[in-house]
PDB file of C-alpha atoms in Angstrom:
ATOM      1  CA  ASN A  16      20.637  -6.543   9.615  1.00 77.00           C
ATOM      2  CA  ALA A  17      20.904  -2.777   9.886  1.00 82.00           C
ATOM      3  CA  GLY A  18      17.289  -2.412   8.690  1.00 93.00           C
ATOM      4  CA  VAL A  19      16.508   0.975   7.150  1.00 95.00           C
ATOM      5  CA  THR A  20      19.241   3.570   7.458  1.00 96.00           C
ATOM      6  CA  GLN A  21      19.038   7.270   6.681  1.00 97.00           C
ATOM      7  CA  THR A  22      21.716   9.914   6.344  1.00 96.00           C
ATOM      8  CA  PRO A  23      22.188  12.592   7.446  1.00 96.00           C
ATOM      9  CA  LYS A  24      20.316  12.771  10.765  1.00 95.00           C
ATOM     10  CA  PHE A  25      20.224  16.560  10.716  1.00 96.00           C
ATOM     11  CA  GLN A  26      20.680  19.089   7.924  1.00 96.00           C
ATOM     12  CA  VAL A  27      20.378  22.846   7.593  1.00 97.00           C
ATOM     13  CA  LEU A  28      20.026  24.345   4.120  1.00 96.00           C
ATOM     14  CA  LYS A  29      19.616  27.812   2.713  1.00 97.00           C
ATOM     15  CA  THR A  30      16.728  28.580   0.414  1.00 97.00           C
ATOM     16  CA  GLY A  31      17.562  27.516  -3.126  1.00 97.00           C
ATOM     17  CA  GLN A  32      20.169  24.940  -2.219  1.00 97.00           C
ATOM     18  CA  SER A  33      19.814  21.363  -3.358  1.00 96.00           C
ATOM     19  CA  MET A  34      20.635  18.197  -1.507  1.00 96.00           C
ATOM     20  CA  THR A  35      20.027  14.469  -1.406  1.00 97.00           C
ATOM     21  CA  LEU A  36      18.694  12.535   1.546  1.00 98.00           C
ATOM     22  CA  GLN A  37      20.019   9.010   1.528  1.00 98.00           C
ATOM     23  CA  CYS A  38      18.041   5.892   2.372  1.00 98.00           C
ATOM     24  CA  ALA A  39      19.207   2.296   2.269  1.00 98.00           C
ATOM     25  CA  GLN A  40      17.779  -1.027   3.404  1.00 97.00           C
ATOM     26  CA  ASP A  41      19.377  -4.445   3.670  1.00 95.00           C
ATOM     27  CA  MET A  42      16.237  -6.564   3.892  1.00 93.00           C
ATOM     28  CA  ASN A  43      15.838  -7.091   0.141  1.00 92.00           C
ATOM     29  CA  HIS A  44      12.524  -5.235   0.238  1.00 93.00           C
ATOM     30  CA  GLU A  45      10.933  -4.363  -3.067  1.00 93.00           C
ATOM     31  CA  TYR A  46       8.811  -1.469  -1.781  1.00 93.00           C
ATOM     32  CA  MET A  47      10.378   1.748  -0.506  1.00 95.00           C
ATOM     33  CA  SER A  48       8.841   5.089   0.296  1.00 95.00           C
ATOM     34  CA  TRP A  49       9.541   8.598   1.571  1.00 97.00           C
ATOM     35  CA  TYR A  50       7.353  10.531   3.996  1.00 96.00           C
ATOM     36  CA  ARG A  51       7.495  13.921   5.560  1.00 97.00           C
ATOM     37  CA  GLN A  52       6.186  14.515   9.065  1.00 95.00           C
ATOM     38  CA  ASP A  53       4.928  17.921  10.094  1.00 93.00           C
ATOM     39  CA  PRO A  54       3.251  18.916  13.381  1.00 87.00           C
ATOM     40  CA  GLY A  55      -0.473  18.233  13.283  1.00 85.00           C
ATOM     41  CA  MET A  56      -0.243  16.698   9.800  1.00 87.00           C
ATOM     42  CA  GLY A  57       0.837  13.145  10.492  1.00 88.00           C
ATOM     43  CA  LEU A  58       2.981  11.498   7.840  1.00 92.00           C
ATOM     44  CA  ARG A  59       2.422  12.300   4.214  1.00 93.00           C
ATOM     45  CA  LEU A  60       3.723  10.207   1.354  1.00 93.00           C
ATOM     46  CA  ILE A  61       6.104  12.001  -1.002  1.00 96.00           C
ATOM     47  CA  HIS A  62       7.225   9.294  -3.428  1.00 96.00           C
ATOM     48  CA  TYR A  63       7.357   5.537  -3.460  1.00 94.00           C
ATOM     49  CA  SER A  64       8.908   2.720  -5.447  1.00 94.00           C
ATOM     50  CA  VAL A  65       7.681  -0.825  -6.005  1.00 92.00           C
ATOM     51  CA  GLY A  66      11.018  -2.044  -7.303  1.00 92.00           C
ATOM     52  CA  ALA A  67      14.261  -1.025  -8.951  1.00 94.00           C
ATOM     53  CA  GLY A  68      13.616   1.307 -11.853  1.00 94.00           C
ATOM     54  CA  ILE A  69       9.998   2.022 -10.843  1.00 95.00           C
ATOM     55  CA  THR A  70       8.901   5.118  -8.925  1.00 96.00           C
ATOM     56  CA  ASP A  71       5.635   6.956  -8.469  1.00 95.00           C
ATOM     57  CA  GLN A  72       4.274  10.044  -6.783  1.00 95.00           C
ATOM     58  CA  GLY A  73       2.503  10.158  -3.456  1.00 92.00           C
ATOM     59  CA  GLU A  74       0.419  12.899  -1.866  1.00 90.00           C
ATOM     60  CA  VAL A  75       3.025  15.668  -1.773  1.00 95.00           C
ATOM     61  CA  PRO A  76       5.626  15.126  -4.522  1.00 96.00           C
ATOM     62  CA  ASN A  77       6.251  18.718  -5.630  1.00 96.00           C
ATOM     63  CA  GLY A  78       9.817  19.893  -5.102  1.00 96.00           C
ATOM     64  CA  TYR A  79      11.207  16.382  -4.697  1.00 97.00           C
ATOM     65  CA  ASN A  80      12.770  13.847  -7.045  1.00 97.00           C
ATOM     66  CA  VAL A  81      13.543  10.188  -6.520  1.00 97.00           C
ATOM     67  CA  SER A  82      15.216   7.380  -8.396  1.00 96.00           C
ATOM     68  CA  ARG A  83      15.651   3.670  -7.684  1.00 97.00           C
ATOM     69  CA  SER A  84      18.651   2.241  -9.467  1.00 97.00           C
ATOM     70  CA  THR A  85      19.134  -0.618  -6.995  1.00 96.00           C
ATOM     71  CA  THR A  86      16.873  -2.567  -4.655  1.00 95.00           C
ATOM     72  CA  GLU A  87      18.798  -1.298  -1.633  1.00 96.00           C
ATOM     73  CA  ASP A  88      18.875   2.465  -2.190  1.00 97.00           C
ATOM     74  CA  PHE A  89      16.162   5.083  -2.584  1.00 98.00           C
ATOM     75  CA  PRO A  90      17.550   8.646  -2.401  1.00 98.00           C
ATOM     76  CA  LEU A  91      15.312  11.690  -2.139  1.00 98.00           C
ATOM     77  CA  ARG A  92      16.484  14.853  -3.874  1.00 98.00           C
ATOM     78  CA  LEU A  93      15.412  18.366  -3.013  1.00 96.00           C
ATOM     79  CA  LEU A  94      15.883  20.352  -6.177  1.00 91.00           C
ATOM     80  CA  SER A  95      15.713  23.889  -4.786  1.00 96.00           C
ATOM     81  CA  ALA A  96      15.026  23.931  -1.067  1.00 96.00           C
ATOM     82  CA  ALA A  97      12.260  26.142   0.290  1.00 97.00           C
ATOM     83  CA  PRO A  98      11.335  26.956   3.919  1.00 97.00           C
ATOM     84  CA  SER A  99       8.102  24.976   3.392  1.00 96.00           C
ATOM     85  CA  GLN A 100      10.260  21.863   3.097  1.00 97.00           C
ATOM     86  CA  THR A 101      11.432  22.188   6.686  1.00 97.00           C
ATOM     87  CA  SER A 102      10.282  18.878   8.133  1.00 97.00           C
ATOM     88  CA  VAL A 103      11.305  15.485   9.415  1.00 96.00           C
ATOM     89  CA  TYR A 104      11.739  12.997   6.605  1.00 97.00           C
ATOM     90  CA  PHE A 105      11.264   9.272   7.029  1.00 96.00           C
ATOM     91  CA  CYS A 106      12.184   6.505   4.661  1.00 96.00           C
ATOM     92  CA  ALA A 107      10.387   3.164   4.917  1.00 94.00           C
ATOM     93  CA  SER A 108      10.505  -0.191   3.205  1.00 94.00           C
ATOM     94  CA  SER A 109       8.376  -3.298   3.041  1.00 91.00           C
ATOM     95  CA  TYR A 110       8.358  -6.672   1.411  1.00 87.00           C
ATOM     96  CA  GLN A 111       6.682  -6.479  -1.960  1.00 73.00           C
ATOM     97  CA  ARG A 112       3.707  -4.197  -2.139  1.00 70.00           C
ATOM     98  CA  GLY A 113       2.831  -1.321   0.128  1.00 56.00           C
ATOM     99  CA  ASN A 114       0.096  -3.203   1.954  1.00 62.00           C
ATOM    100  CA  ASN A 115       2.651  -5.006   4.009  1.00 77.00           C
ATOM    101  CA  GLU A 116       4.164  -3.807   7.251  1.00 84.00           C
ATOM    102  CA  GLN A 117       6.563  -0.949   6.628  1.00 89.00           C
ATOM    103  CA  PHE A 118       9.852  -0.659   8.462  1.00 91.00           C
ATOM    104  CA  PHE A 119      10.880   2.904   9.138  1.00 93.00           C
ATOM    105  CA  GLY A 120      14.264   4.555   9.297  1.00 94.00           C
ATOM    106  CA  PRO A 121      15.224   6.895  12.156  1.00 93.00           C
ATOM    107  CA  GLY A 122      14.462  10.049  10.184  1.00 94.00           C
ATOM    108  CA  THR A 123      16.274  13.134   8.898  1.00 96.00           C
ATOM    109  CA  ARG A 124      15.463  16.505  10.443  1.00 96.00           C
ATOM    110  CA  LEU A 125      15.782  19.169   7.759  1.00 97.00           C
ATOM    111  CA  THR A 126      15.674  22.912   8.322  1.00 97.00           C
ATOM    112  CA  VAL A 127      15.559  25.312   5.392  1.00 97.00           C
ATOM    113  CA  LEU A 128      16.415  28.915   6.229  1.00 96.00           C
TER     114      LEU A 128
ATOM    115  CA  ALA B   6     -10.379   9.570  -1.465  1.00 63.00           C
ATOM    116  CA  GLN B   7      -9.046   7.522   1.380  1.00 67.00           C
ATOM    117  CA  SER B   8      -8.559   9.192   4.719  1.00 86.00           C
ATOM    118  CA  VAL B   9      -7.881   8.444   8.333  1.00 92.00           C
ATOM    119  CA  THR B  10      -9.164  10.488  11.250  1.00 94.00           C
ATOM    120  CA  GLN B  11      -7.805  10.405  14.756  1.00 96.00           C
ATOM    121  CA  PRO B  12     -10.161  12.701  16.662  1.00 95.00           C
ATOM    122  CA  ASP B  13      -8.045  12.993  19.807  1.00 95.00           C
ATOM    123  CA  ILE B  14      -4.942  15.118  19.405  1.00 95.00           C
ATOM    124  CA  HIS B  15      -3.753  14.516  22.947  1.00 96.00           C
ATOM    125  CA  ILE B  16      -4.780  12.124  25.718  1.00 97.00           C
ATOM    126  CA  THR B  17      -3.598  11.965  29.316  1.00 97.00           C
ATOM    127  CA  VAL B  18      -4.092   8.849  31.415  1.00 97.00           C
ATOM    128  CA  SER B  19      -2.862   7.661  34.772  1.00 97.00           C
ATOM    129  CA  GLU B  20      -0.478   4.767  34.933  1.00 97.00           C
ATOM    130  CA  GLY B  21      -2.450   1.555  35.359  1.00 97.00           C
ATOM    131  CA  ALA B  22      -5.603   2.979  33.805  1.00 98.00           C
ATOM    132  CA  SER B  23      -7.119   1.616  30.626  1.00 97.00           C
ATOM    133  CA  LEU B  24      -6.616   3.318  27.281  1.00 97.00           C
ATOM    134  CA  GLU B  25      -8.574   3.627  24.077  1.00 97.00           C
ATOM    135  CA  LEU B  26      -7.334   5.605  21.075  1.00 98.00           C
ATOM    136  CA  ARG B  27      -9.833   6.246  18.342  1.00 98.00           C
ATOM    137  CA  CYS B  28      -9.348   5.831  14.615  1.00 97.00           C
ATOM    138  CA  ASN B  29     -11.888   6.221  11.844  1.00 95.00           C
ATOM    139  CA  TYR B  30     -11.190   5.562   8.210  1.00 92.00           C
ATOM    140  CA  SER B  31     -12.831   6.355   4.944  1.00 88.00           C
ATOM    141  CA  TYR B  32     -12.415   3.689   2.302  1.00 76.00           C
ATOM    142  CA  GLY B  33     -14.845   1.859   0.079  1.00 67.00           C
ATOM    143  CA  ALA B  34     -13.535  -1.677   0.248  1.00 73.00           C
ATOM    144  CA  THR B  35     -12.135  -3.715   3.120  1.00 72.00           C
ATOM    145  CA  PRO B  36      -9.085  -1.792   4.188  1.00 82.00           C
ATOM    146  CA  TYR B  37      -5.714  -2.855   5.409  1.00 89.00           C
ATOM    147  CA  LEU B  38      -5.312  -1.096   8.773  1.00 92.00           C
ATOM    148  CA  PHE B  39      -2.296  -0.462  10.951  1.00 94.00           C
ATOM    149  CA  TRP B  40      -1.360   1.132  14.243  1.00 97.00           C
ATOM    150  CA  TYR B  41       2.151   2.513  14.667  1.00 96.00           C
ATOM    151  CA  VAL B  42       3.852   4.040  17.692  1.00 97.00           C
ATOM    152  CA  GLN B  43       6.525   6.721  17.639  1.00 94.00           C
ATOM    153  CA  SER B  44       8.672   7.477  20.657  1.00 92.00           C
ATOM    154  CA  PRO B  45      10.259  10.950  20.810  1.00 87.00           C
ATOM    155  CA  GLY B  46      12.994  11.374  18.217  1.00 83.00           C
ATOM    156  CA  GLN B  47      12.460   7.910  16.810  1.00 85.00           C
ATOM    157  CA  GLY B  48      11.005   6.318  13.720  1.00 87.00           C
ATOM    158  CA  LEU B  49       7.709   4.477  13.704  1.00 92.00           C
ATOM    159  CA  GLN B  50       7.244   0.964  15.038  1.00 93.00           C
ATOM    160  CA  LEU B  51       4.376  -1.322  14.083  1.00 94.00           C
ATOM    161  CA  LEU B  52       2.038  -2.198  16.951  1.00 96.00           C
ATOM    162  CA  LEU B  53      -0.485  -4.309  15.058  1.00 95.00           C
ATOM    163  CA  LYS B  54      -2.260  -4.723  11.745  1.00 93.00           C
ATOM    164  CA  TYR B  55      -5.565  -5.925  10.359  1.00 92.00           C
ATOM    165  CA  PHE B  56      -5.967  -7.429   6.924  1.00 87.00           C
ATOM    166  CA  SER B  57      -8.925  -9.799   7.278  1.00 82.00           C
ATOM    167  CA  GLY B  58     -10.430 -12.453   9.524  1.00 84.00           C
ATOM    168  CA  ASP B  59     -10.829 -12.024  13.265  1.00 87.00           C
ATOM    169  CA  THR B  60     -11.799  -8.435  13.914  1.00 90.00           C
ATOM    170  CA  LEU B  61      -9.957  -8.300  17.244  1.00 95.00           C
ATOM    171  CA  VAL B  62      -6.224  -8.253  16.658  1.00 95.00           C
ATOM    172  CA  GLN B  63      -3.460  -8.527  19.192  1.00 96.00           C
ATOM    173  CA  GLY B  64      -0.256  -6.588  18.936  1.00 96.00           C
ATOM    174  CA  ILE B  65       2.970  -6.027  20.749  1.00 95.00           C
ATOM    175  CA  LYS B  66       3.344  -4.429  24.193  1.00 94.00           C
ATOM    176  CA  GLY B  67      -0.114  -5.624  25.289  1.00 96.00           C
ATOM    177  CA  PHE B  68      -2.056  -3.566  22.747  1.00 97.00           C
ATOM    178  CA  GLU B  69      -5.097  -4.753  20.845  1.00 97.00           C
ATOM    179  CA  ALA B  70      -7.408  -3.199  18.280  1.00 98.00           C
ATOM    180  CA  GLU B  71     -10.893  -3.974  17.063  1.00 96.00           C
ATOM    181  CA  PHE B  72     -12.054  -3.522  13.491  1.00 94.00           C
ATOM    182  CA  LYS B  73     -15.696  -2.456  13.248  1.00 93.00           C
ATOM    183  CA  ARG B  74     -16.858  -2.211   9.683  1.00 90.00           C
ATOM    184  CA  SER B  75     -20.237  -0.726  10.604  1.00 90.00           C
ATOM    185  CA  GLN B  76     -18.541   2.182  12.355  1.00 92.00           C
ATOM    186  CA  SER B  77     -15.519   2.432  10.007  1.00 92.00           C
ATOM    187  CA  SER B  78     -13.355   2.296  13.090  1.00 95.00           C
ATOM    188  CA  PHE B  79     -10.172   0.605  14.232  1.00 96.00           C
ATOM    189  CA  ASN B  80      -9.688   1.686  17.831  1.00 98.00           C
ATOM    190  CA  LEU B  81      -6.569   0.802  19.785  1.00 98.00           C
ATOM    191  CA  ARG B  82      -6.878  -0.397  23.381  1.00 98.00           C
ATOM    192  CA  LYS B  83      -4.718  -1.370  26.293  1.00 98.00           C
ATOM    193  CA  PRO B  84      -6.132  -2.553  29.624  1.00 97.00           C
ATOM    194  CA  SER B  85      -3.383  -1.110  31.825  1.00 97.00           C
ATOM    195  CA  VAL B  86      -1.071   1.651  30.661  1.00 97.00           C
ATOM    196  CA  HIS B  87       2.603   1.781  31.634  1.00 96.00           C
ATOM    197  CA  TRP B  88       4.698   4.942  31.851  1.00 95.00           C
ATOM    198  CA  SER B  89       6.754   3.672  28.907  1.00 95.00           C
ATOM    199  CA  ASP B  90       3.661   3.836  26.677  1.00 96.00           C
ATOM    200  CA  ALA B  91       3.953   7.615  26.522  1.00 96.00           C
ATOM    201  CA  ALA B  92       4.449   8.285  22.809  1.00 97.00           C
ATOM    202  CA  GLU B  93       2.651   9.345  19.654  1.00 96.00           C
ATOM    203  CA  TYR B  94       0.302   6.847  18.054  1.00 97.00           C
ATOM    204  CA  PHE B  95      -0.632   6.770  14.400  1.00 96.00           C
ATOM    205  CA  CYS B  96      -3.404   4.898  12.663  1.00 96.00           C
ATOM    206  CA  ALA B  97      -2.922   4.160   8.964  1.00 93.00           C
ATOM    207  CA  VAL B  98      -4.861   2.686   6.078  1.00 90.00           C
ATOM    208  CA  VAL B  99      -3.215   1.373   2.954  1.00 85.00           C
ATOM    209  CA  THR B 100      -4.791   1.061  -0.431  1.00 79.00           C
ATOM    210  CA  GLY B 101      -2.811  -0.288  -3.323  1.00 75.00           C
ATOM    211  CA  ASN B 102       0.664   1.052  -2.835  1.00 75.00           C
ATOM    212  CA  GLN B 103      -0.059   4.093  -0.707  1.00 82.00           C
ATOM    213  CA  PHE B 104      -0.267   4.487   3.035  1.00 86.00           C
ATOM    214  CA  TYR B 105      -2.499   7.183   4.500  1.00 89.00           C
ATOM    215  CA  PHE B 106      -1.711   8.146   8.070  1.00 92.00           C
ATOM    216  CA  GLY B 107      -3.855   9.915  10.609  1.00 94.00           C
ATOM    217  CA  THR B 108      -2.566  13.050  12.288  1.00 94.00           C
ATOM    218  CA  GLY B 109      -1.641  11.125  15.405  1.00 95.00           C
ATOM    219  CA  THR B 110      -2.609  11.040  19.074  1.00 97.00           C
ATOM    220  CA  SER B 111      -0.065  12.065  21.663  1.00 96.00           C
ATOM    221  CA  LEU B 112      -0.291  10.035  24.870  1.00 97.00           C
ATOM    222  CA  THR B 113       0.891  11.349  28.225  1.00 97.00           C
ATOM    223  CA  VAL B 114       1.034   8.957  31.175  1.00 97.00           C
ATOM    224  CA  ILE B 115       0.976  10.429  34.663  1.00 96.00           C
ATOM    225  CA  PRO B 116       2.182   8.505  37.702  1.00 91.00           C
TER     226      PRO B 116
END
């Protein structure tokens, strides 16, 4: 099993550009989530999904979109990148609901200029 | 609202010394509690978790944590720290479908 994979590992964007961060898992997990990690802030939940076709907002959803067309994939879209979105983004998955252990991907470091 | 507080931003211990990392949570019902560790440039790895039952839980790498309802705490301990334990440690509480993480404690281990 590859576990949770994320691409790209690093990305630099200009303000206003859009892009998609990819996340995939091969553990047949129903629950997937996206976090951003900022110094001194810990991890904050952006969006999550409890299964294909179902998504919901977390703590900091503004400026981000998600969709879940398959169990395996959960892409995160930045609609119009802003410097405030400079962060490290982590995708995670868990079996069934979110109160199970989450398995984290290696992260994507995003810089918005 | 649920929240997690890790009062210590940074801790330095000598190799071989004991370690305790503090975590306090705010949640009305019995929480699901987790400790994760993050090595530099890596994702998060689960150390241990508490759902119910025995309030002292054992985890990987020799770590343990004790749930104390009266103090709303879930402190992480290790009797003898190794240099490889240097990392960032996060406490988390989950309610429903959302995880809430603390701001983390950075651990430095000196020889």
